[in-house]
Short mmCIF file of C-alpha atoms and ligand atoms in Angstrom, two decimals:
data_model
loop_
_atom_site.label_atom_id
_atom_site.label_comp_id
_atom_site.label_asym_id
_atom_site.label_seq_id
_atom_site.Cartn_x
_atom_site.Cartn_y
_atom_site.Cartn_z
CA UNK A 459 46.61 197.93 76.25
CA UNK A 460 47.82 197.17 79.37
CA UNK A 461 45.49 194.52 81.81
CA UNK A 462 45.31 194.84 85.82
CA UNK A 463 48.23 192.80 86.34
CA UNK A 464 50.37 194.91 84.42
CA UNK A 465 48.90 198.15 86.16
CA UNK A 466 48.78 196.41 89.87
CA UNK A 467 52.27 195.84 89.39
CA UNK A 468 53.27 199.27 88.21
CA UNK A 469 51.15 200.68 90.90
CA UNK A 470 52.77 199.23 93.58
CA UNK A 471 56.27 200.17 92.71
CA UNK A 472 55.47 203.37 92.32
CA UNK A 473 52.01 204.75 94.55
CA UNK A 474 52.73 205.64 97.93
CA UNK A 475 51.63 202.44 99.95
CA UNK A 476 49.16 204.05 102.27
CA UNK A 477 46.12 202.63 101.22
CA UNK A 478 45.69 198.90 100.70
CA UNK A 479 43.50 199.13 97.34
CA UNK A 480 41.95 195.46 96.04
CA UNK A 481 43.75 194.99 93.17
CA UNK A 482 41.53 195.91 90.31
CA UNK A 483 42.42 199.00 88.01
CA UNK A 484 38.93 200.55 86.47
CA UNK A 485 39.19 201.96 83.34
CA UNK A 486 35.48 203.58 82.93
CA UNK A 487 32.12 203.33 83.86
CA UNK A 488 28.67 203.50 83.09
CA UNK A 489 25.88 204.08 85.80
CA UNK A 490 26.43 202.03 88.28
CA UNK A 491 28.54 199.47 86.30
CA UNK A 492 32.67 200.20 86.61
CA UNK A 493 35.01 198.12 83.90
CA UNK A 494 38.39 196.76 84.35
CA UNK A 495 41.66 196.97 82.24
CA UNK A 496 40.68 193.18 82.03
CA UNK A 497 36.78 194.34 81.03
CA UNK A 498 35.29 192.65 83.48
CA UNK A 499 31.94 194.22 84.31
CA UNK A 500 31.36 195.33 88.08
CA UNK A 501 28.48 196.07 90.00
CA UNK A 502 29.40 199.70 91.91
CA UNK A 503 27.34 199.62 94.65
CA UNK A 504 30.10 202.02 96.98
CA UNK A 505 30.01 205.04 94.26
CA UNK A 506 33.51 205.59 95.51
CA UNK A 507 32.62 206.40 98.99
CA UNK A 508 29.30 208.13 98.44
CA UNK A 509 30.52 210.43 95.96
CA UNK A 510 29.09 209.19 92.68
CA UNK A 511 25.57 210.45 93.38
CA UNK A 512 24.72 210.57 89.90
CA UNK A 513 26.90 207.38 88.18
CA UNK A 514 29.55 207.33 86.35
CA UNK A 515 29.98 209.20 83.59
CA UNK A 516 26.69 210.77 83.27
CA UNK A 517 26.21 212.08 80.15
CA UNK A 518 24.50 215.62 81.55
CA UNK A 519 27.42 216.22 84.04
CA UNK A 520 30.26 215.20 81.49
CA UNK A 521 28.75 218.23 79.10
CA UNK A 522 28.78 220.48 82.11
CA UNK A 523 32.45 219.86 82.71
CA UNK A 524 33.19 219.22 79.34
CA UNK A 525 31.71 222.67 78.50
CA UNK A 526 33.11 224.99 81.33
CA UNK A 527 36.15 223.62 80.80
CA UNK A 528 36.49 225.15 77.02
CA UNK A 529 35.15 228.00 78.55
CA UNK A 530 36.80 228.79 81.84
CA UNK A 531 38.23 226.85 84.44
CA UNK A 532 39.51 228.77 86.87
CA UNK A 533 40.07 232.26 87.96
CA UNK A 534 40.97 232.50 92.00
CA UNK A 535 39.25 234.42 94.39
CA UNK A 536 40.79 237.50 93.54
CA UNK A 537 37.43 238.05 91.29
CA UNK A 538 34.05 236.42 91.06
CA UNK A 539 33.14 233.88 88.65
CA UNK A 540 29.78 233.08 87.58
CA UNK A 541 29.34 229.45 88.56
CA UNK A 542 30.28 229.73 92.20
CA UNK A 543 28.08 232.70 92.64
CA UNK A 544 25.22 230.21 91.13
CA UNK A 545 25.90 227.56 93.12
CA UNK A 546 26.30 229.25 96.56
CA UNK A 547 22.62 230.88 95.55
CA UNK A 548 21.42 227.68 94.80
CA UNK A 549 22.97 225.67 98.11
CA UNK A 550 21.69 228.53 99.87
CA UNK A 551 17.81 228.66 98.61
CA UNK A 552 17.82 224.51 99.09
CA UNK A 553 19.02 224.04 102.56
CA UNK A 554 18.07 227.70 104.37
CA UNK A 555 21.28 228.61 105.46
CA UNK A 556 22.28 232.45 103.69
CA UNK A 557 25.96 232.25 102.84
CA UNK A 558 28.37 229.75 101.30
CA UNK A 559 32.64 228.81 101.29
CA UNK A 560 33.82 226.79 98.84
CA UNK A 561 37.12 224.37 99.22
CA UNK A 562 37.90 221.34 97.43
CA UNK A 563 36.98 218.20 100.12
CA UNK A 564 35.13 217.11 102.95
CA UNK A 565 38.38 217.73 105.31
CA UNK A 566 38.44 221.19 104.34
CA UNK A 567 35.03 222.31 104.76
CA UNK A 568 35.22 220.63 108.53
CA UNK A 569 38.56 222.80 109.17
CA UNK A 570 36.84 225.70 107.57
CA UNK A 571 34.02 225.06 110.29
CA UNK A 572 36.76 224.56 113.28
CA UNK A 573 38.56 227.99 112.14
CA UNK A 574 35.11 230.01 111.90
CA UNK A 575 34.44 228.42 115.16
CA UNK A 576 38.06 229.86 116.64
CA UNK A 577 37.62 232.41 114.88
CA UNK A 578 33.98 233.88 116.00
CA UNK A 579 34.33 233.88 119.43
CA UNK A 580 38.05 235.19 118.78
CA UNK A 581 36.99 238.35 116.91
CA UNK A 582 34.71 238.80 120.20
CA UNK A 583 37.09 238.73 122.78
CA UNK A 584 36.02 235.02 124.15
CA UNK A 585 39.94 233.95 123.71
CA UNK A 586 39.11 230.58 125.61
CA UNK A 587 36.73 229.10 124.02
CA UNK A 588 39.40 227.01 121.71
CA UNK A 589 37.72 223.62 122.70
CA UNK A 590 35.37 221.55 120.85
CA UNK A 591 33.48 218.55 121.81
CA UNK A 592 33.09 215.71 118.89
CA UNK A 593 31.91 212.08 119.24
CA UNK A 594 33.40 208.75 119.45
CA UNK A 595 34.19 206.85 115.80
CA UNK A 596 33.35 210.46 114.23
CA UNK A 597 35.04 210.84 110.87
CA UNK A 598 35.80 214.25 110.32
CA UNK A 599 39.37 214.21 108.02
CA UNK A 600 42.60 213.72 108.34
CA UNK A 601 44.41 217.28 108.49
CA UNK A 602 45.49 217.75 111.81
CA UNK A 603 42.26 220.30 112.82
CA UNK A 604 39.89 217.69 111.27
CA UNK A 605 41.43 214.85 112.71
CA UNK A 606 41.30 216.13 116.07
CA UNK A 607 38.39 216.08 115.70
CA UNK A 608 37.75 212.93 114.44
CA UNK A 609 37.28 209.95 117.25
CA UNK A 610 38.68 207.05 116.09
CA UNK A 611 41.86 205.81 117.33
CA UNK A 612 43.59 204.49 114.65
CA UNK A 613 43.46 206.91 112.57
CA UNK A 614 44.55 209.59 115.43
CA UNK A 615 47.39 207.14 116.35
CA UNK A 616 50.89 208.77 116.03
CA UNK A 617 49.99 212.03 115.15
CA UNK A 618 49.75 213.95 118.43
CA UNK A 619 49.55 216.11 119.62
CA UNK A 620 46.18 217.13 118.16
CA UNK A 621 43.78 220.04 119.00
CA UNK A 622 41.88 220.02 122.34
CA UNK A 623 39.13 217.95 121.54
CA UNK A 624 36.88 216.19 123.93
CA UNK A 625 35.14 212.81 122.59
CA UNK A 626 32.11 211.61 124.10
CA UNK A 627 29.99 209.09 123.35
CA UNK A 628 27.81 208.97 120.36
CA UNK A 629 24.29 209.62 121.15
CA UNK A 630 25.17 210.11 125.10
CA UNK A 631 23.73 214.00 125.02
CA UNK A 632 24.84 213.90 129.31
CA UNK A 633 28.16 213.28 128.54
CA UNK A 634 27.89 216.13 126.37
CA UNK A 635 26.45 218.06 129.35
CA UNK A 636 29.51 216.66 131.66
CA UNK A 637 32.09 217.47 128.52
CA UNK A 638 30.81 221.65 128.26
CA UNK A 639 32.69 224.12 129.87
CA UNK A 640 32.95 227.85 129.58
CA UNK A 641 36.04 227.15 127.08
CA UNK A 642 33.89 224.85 124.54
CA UNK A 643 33.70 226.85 121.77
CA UNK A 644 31.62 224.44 119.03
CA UNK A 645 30.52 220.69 118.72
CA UNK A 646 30.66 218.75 115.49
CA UNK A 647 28.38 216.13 115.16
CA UNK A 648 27.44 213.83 111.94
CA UNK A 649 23.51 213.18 111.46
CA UNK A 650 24.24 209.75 111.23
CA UNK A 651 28.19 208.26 111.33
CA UNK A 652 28.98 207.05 108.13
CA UNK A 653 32.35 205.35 108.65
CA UNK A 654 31.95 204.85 112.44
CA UNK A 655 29.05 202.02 110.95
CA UNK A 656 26.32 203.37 109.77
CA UNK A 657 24.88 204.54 113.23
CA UNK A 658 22.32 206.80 112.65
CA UNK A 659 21.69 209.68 115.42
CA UNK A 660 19.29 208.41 118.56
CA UNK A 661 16.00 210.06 118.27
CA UNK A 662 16.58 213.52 120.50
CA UNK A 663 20.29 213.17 120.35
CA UNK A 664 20.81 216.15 117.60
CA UNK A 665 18.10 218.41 119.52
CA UNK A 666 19.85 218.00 122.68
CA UNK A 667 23.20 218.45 120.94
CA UNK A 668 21.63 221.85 120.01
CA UNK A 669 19.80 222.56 122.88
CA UNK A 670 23.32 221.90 124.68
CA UNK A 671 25.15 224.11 122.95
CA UNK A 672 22.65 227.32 122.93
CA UNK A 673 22.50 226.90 126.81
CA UNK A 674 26.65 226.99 126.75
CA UNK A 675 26.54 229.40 123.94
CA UNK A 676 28.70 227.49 121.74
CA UNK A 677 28.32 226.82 117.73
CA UNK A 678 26.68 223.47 116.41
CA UNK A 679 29.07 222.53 113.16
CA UNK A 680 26.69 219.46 111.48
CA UNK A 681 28.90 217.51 109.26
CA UNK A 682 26.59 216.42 106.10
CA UNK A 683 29.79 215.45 104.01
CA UNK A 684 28.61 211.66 103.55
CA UNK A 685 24.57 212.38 104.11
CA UNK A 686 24.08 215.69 102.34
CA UNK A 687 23.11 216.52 98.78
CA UNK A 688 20.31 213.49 98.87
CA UNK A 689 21.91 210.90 99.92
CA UNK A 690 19.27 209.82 102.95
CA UNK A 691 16.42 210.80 100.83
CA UNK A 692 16.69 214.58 101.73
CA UNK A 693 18.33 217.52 100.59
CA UNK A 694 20.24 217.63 104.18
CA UNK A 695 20.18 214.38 106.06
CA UNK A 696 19.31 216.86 109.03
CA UNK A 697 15.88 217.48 107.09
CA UNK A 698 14.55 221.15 106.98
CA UNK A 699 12.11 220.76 109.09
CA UNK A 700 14.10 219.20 112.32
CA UNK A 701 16.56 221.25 114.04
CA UNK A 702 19.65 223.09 112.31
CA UNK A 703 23.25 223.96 112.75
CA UNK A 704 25.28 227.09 113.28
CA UNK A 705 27.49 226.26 109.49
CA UNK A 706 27.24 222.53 107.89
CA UNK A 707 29.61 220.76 106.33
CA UNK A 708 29.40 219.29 102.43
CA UNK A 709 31.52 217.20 99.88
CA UNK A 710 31.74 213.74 98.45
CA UNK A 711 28.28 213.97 96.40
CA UNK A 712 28.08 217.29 95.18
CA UNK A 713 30.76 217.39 92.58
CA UNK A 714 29.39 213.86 91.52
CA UNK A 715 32.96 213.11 91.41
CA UNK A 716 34.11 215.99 90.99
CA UNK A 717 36.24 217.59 94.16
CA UNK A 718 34.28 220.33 95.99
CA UNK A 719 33.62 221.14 99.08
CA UNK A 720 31.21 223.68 101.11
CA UNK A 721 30.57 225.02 104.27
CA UNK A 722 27.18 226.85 104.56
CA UNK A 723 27.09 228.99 107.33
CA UNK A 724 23.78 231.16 108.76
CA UNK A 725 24.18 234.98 108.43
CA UNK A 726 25.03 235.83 111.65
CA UNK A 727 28.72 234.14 111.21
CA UNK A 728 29.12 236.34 108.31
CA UNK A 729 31.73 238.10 109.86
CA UNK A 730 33.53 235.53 111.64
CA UNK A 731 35.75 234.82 108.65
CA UNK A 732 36.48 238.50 107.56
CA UNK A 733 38.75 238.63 104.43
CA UNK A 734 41.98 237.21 104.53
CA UNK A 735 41.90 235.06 107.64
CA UNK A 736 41.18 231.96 105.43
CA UNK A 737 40.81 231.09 101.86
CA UNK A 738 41.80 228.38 99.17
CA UNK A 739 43.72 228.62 96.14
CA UNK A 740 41.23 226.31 94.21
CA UNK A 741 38.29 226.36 95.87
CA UNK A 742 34.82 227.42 94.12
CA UNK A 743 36.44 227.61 90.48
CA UNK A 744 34.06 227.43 87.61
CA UNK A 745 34.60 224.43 86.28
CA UNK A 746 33.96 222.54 90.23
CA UNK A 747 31.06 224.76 90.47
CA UNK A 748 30.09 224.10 87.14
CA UNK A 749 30.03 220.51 88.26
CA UNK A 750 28.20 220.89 91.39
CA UNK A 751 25.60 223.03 89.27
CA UNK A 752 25.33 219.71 87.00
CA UNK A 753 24.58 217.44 90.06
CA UNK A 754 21.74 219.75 91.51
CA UNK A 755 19.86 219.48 88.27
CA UNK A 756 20.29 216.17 87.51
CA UNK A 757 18.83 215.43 91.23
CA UNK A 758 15.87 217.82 90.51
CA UNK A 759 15.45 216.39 86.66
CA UNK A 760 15.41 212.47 87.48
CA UNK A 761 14.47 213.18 91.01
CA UNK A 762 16.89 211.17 93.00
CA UNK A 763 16.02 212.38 95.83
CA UNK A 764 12.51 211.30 96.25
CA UNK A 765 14.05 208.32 94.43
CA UNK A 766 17.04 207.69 97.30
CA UNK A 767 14.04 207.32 99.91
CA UNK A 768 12.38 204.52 98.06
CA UNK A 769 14.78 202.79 96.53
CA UNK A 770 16.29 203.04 100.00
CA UNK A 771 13.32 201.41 101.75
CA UNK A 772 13.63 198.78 99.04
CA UNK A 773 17.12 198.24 100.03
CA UNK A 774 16.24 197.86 103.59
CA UNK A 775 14.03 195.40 102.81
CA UNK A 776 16.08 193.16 100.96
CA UNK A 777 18.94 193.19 103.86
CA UNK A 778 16.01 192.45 106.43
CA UNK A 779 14.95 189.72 104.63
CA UNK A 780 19.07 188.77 104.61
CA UNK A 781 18.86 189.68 107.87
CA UNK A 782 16.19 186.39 109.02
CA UNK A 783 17.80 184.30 106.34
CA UNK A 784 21.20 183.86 107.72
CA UNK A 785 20.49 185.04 111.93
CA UNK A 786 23.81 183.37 112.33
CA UNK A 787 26.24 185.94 110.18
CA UNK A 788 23.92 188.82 110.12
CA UNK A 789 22.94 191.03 113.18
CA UNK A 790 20.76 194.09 112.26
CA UNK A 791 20.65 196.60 109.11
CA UNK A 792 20.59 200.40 110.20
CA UNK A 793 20.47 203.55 107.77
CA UNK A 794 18.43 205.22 105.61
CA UNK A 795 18.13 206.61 102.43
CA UNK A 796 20.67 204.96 100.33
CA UNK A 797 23.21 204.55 103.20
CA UNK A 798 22.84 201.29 104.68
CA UNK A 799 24.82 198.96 106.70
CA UNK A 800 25.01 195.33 107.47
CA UNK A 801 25.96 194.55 110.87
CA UNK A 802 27.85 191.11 111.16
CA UNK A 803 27.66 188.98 114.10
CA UNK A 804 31.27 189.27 116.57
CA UNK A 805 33.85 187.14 115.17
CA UNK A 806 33.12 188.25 111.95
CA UNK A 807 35.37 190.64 109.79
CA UNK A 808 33.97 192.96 107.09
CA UNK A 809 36.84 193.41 105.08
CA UNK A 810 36.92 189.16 104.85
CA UNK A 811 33.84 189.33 103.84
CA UNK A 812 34.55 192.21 100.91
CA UNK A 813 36.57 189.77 99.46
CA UNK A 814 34.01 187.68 98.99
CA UNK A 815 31.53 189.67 97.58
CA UNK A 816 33.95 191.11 95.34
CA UNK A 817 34.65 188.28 93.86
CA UNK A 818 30.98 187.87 93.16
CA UNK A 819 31.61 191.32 90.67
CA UNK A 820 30.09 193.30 93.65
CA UNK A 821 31.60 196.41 95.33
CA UNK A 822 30.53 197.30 98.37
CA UNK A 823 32.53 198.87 101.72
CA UNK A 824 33.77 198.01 104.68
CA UNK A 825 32.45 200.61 107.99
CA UNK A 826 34.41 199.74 111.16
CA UNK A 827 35.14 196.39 111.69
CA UNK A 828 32.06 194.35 111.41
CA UNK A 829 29.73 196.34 108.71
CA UNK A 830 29.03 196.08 105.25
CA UNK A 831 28.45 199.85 104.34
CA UNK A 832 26.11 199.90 100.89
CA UNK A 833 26.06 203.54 99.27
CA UNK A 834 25.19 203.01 95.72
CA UNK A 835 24.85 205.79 93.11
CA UNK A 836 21.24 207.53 93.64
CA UNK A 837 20.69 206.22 90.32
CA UNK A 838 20.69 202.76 90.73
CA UNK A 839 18.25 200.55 89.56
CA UNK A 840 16.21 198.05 91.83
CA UNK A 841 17.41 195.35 89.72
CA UNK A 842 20.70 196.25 90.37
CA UNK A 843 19.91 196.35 93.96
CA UNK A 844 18.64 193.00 93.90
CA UNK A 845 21.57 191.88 91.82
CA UNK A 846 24.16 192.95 94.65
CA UNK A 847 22.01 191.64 97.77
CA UNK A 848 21.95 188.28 96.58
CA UNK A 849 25.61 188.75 95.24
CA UNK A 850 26.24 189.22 99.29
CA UNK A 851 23.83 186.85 100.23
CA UNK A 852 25.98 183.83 99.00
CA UNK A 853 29.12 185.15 100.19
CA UNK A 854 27.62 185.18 103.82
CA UNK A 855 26.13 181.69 103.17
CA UNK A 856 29.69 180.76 102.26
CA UNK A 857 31.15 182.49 105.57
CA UNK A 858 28.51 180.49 107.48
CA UNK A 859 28.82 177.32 106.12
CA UNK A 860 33.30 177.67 106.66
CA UNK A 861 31.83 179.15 110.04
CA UNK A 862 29.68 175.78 110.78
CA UNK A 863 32.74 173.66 109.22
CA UNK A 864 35.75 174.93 111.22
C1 PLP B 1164 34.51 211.40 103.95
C2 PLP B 1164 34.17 212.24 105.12
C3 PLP B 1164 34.98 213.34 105.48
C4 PLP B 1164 36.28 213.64 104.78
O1 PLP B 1164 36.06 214.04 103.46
P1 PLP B 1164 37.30 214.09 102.43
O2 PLP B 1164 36.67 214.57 101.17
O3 PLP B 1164 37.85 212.71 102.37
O4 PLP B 1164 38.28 215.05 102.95
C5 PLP B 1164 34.57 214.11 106.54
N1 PLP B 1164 33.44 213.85 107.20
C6 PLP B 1164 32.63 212.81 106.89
C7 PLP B 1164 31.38 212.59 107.66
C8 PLP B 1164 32.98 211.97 105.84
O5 PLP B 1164 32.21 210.93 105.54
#
């Protein structure tokens, strides 16, 4: 069998070099525990980007797909199938909103979002309103529509021009005001920004993002594709009680691994999408439906959700405490649920420090420059939580103590 040097090598002769992957080929995985074509053991504390929700290879969802796929897989949306009609009842009952569009990724559920946007105020005769106003370090996606939409420069560098987009300030709800305008058709904001850091949303902010667009009479598009489906300890990381958006935006944990994507919209934008003006080949077949399906009960079954808060709040106490033992690396810990980030001090890089840890057997991500993004599986353990603090705990005592030397 053939060990990560063999497959590194292979890999880059023949991938297309646009990521810059650590070079480490997994070969399966167990919970939170991923193993090498070496068979070293790793600690998964990343879920490969917030998508693992329930582990790896749990043994409930690998029936599910196991199952639907030697039963049916896939059938376009020429006709129904069963599982997608499930699952958009069952997104629907959980979150409130009343009718669902499946697609295959995050990206495509926030250009299905810009398009009904267009769209709605198209099919009434509001031909201006093309604009939208999105935030600064936003991650949206990286098809032209979404990444107009996201803010953050370099991944926007190169490939204008993009969509009239107007970025203001995260949190800044009077640069919203100054950004409206009678051709501001939606605004797309994350509950908390998951690669921009870790920044959660500034108490108010959302409900005067809302409150802003009513008084313009433009759409609020809530992207939940990195804190939906549990993740922050909540069904929606927007809560059901708080305030809500026009259509949200889901992916990366509700396939479990699996590639879905949904946008959940409220009845009255029903008709803003009538047939034919948008669609995917793939999106919503049984067997990704069947997966999503798996994921919901598994949550419900082992509650994870309830779990994500407190094993969250366990989390955040363990970086605190990392926090006030090494002031001189570490500047604050923001997130919640089980999406937290480490803030390093200036000066500091996070990917550096990745490098590090990893070599530790921890795997944890890098969010903007100087934060140490942790997003395990919802079923991790607090022993394994423990286990990857202190793994990052001595590579930060090592950065300070090469910090204190040079
Ligand atoms: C990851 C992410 C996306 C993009 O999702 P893909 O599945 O990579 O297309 C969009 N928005 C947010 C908030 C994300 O975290």
């Amino acid at each position: 069998m053939a060990g990560n040097a063999d497959l590194v090598a292979l890999a880059r002769e023949r991938l297309y070099p646009n990521y810059r992957p650590a070079p480490i080929a997994f070969v399966r995985g167990r919970g939170c525990e991923l193993f090498d074509a070496d068979g070293r053991r790793w600690l998964d504390l990343c879920a490969g980007v917030a998508v693992c929700s329930v582990g790896h290879a749990h043994p409930v969802l690998a029936q599910a797909i196991a199952e639907q796929a030697a039963t049916l897989m896939h059938v376009s949306n020429y006709f129904y199938n069963e599982t997608n009609i499930r699952l958009a009842d069952e997104l629907c009952r959980r979150t409130g909103y009343e009718r669902a569009f499946f697609c295959n990724s995050g990206t495509e559920a926030n250009e299905a979002m810009l398009k009904l946007a267009r769209h709605y105020f198209f099919a009434r005769g509001e031909t201006e309103r093309v604009r939208v106003i999105a935030f600064e370090n936003s991650f949206h996606g990286r098809t032209l529509g979404a990444l107009s939409m996201t803010g953050t420069a370099k991944y926007r560098e190169g490939f204008g021009p993009l969509g009239p987009v107007t970025h203001v300030a995260y949190g800044d709800i009077d640069g919203v005001e100054r950004a409206m305008g009678p051709d501001v058709c939606a605004i797309i904001v994350e509950v908390l920004q998951g690669e921009g850091g870790v920044v959660p949303a500034p108490k108010g902010f959302l409900e005067g993002v809302r409150a802003s667009a009513d008084s313009h009479g433009a759409l609020l598009l809530v992207d939940e594709v990195q804190t939906g489906v549990g993740r922050l300890g909540q069904f929606l990381g927007l809560g059901a009680s708080e305030i809500r958006g026009d259509a949200i935006a889901l992916a990366k944990g509700l396939g479990g691994g699996f590639p879905i994507g949904c946008m959940l919209t409220t009845e009255g934008l029903a008709g803003a999408l009538p047939p034919g003006s948008h669609g995917s080949t793939f999106g919503g077949n049984a067997l990704a439906c069947a997966a999503a399906l798996a994921v919901l009960r598994i949550l419900d079954d082992e509650k994870l959700i309830d779990g994500a808060a407190a094993k969250g709040e366990f989390l955040r106490k363990l970086l605190e405490q990392l926090v006030r033992d090494l002031p001189g690396v570490c500047e604050q810990v923001r997130g919640r649920g089980l999406l937290w980030g480490l803030v390093l001090r200036p000066g500091l890089i996070a990917r550096e420090i990745l490098a590090a840890v990893q070599s530790e057997g921890v795997l944890i991500m890098p969010a903007g420059e100087r934060v140490l993004r942790f997003a395990p599986p919802l079923v991790v353990s607090t022993a394994e939580l423990e286990e990857g603090v202190r793994a990052v705990g001595r590579a930060l005592s090592g950065s300070a103590s090469v910090r204190a030397a040079g």
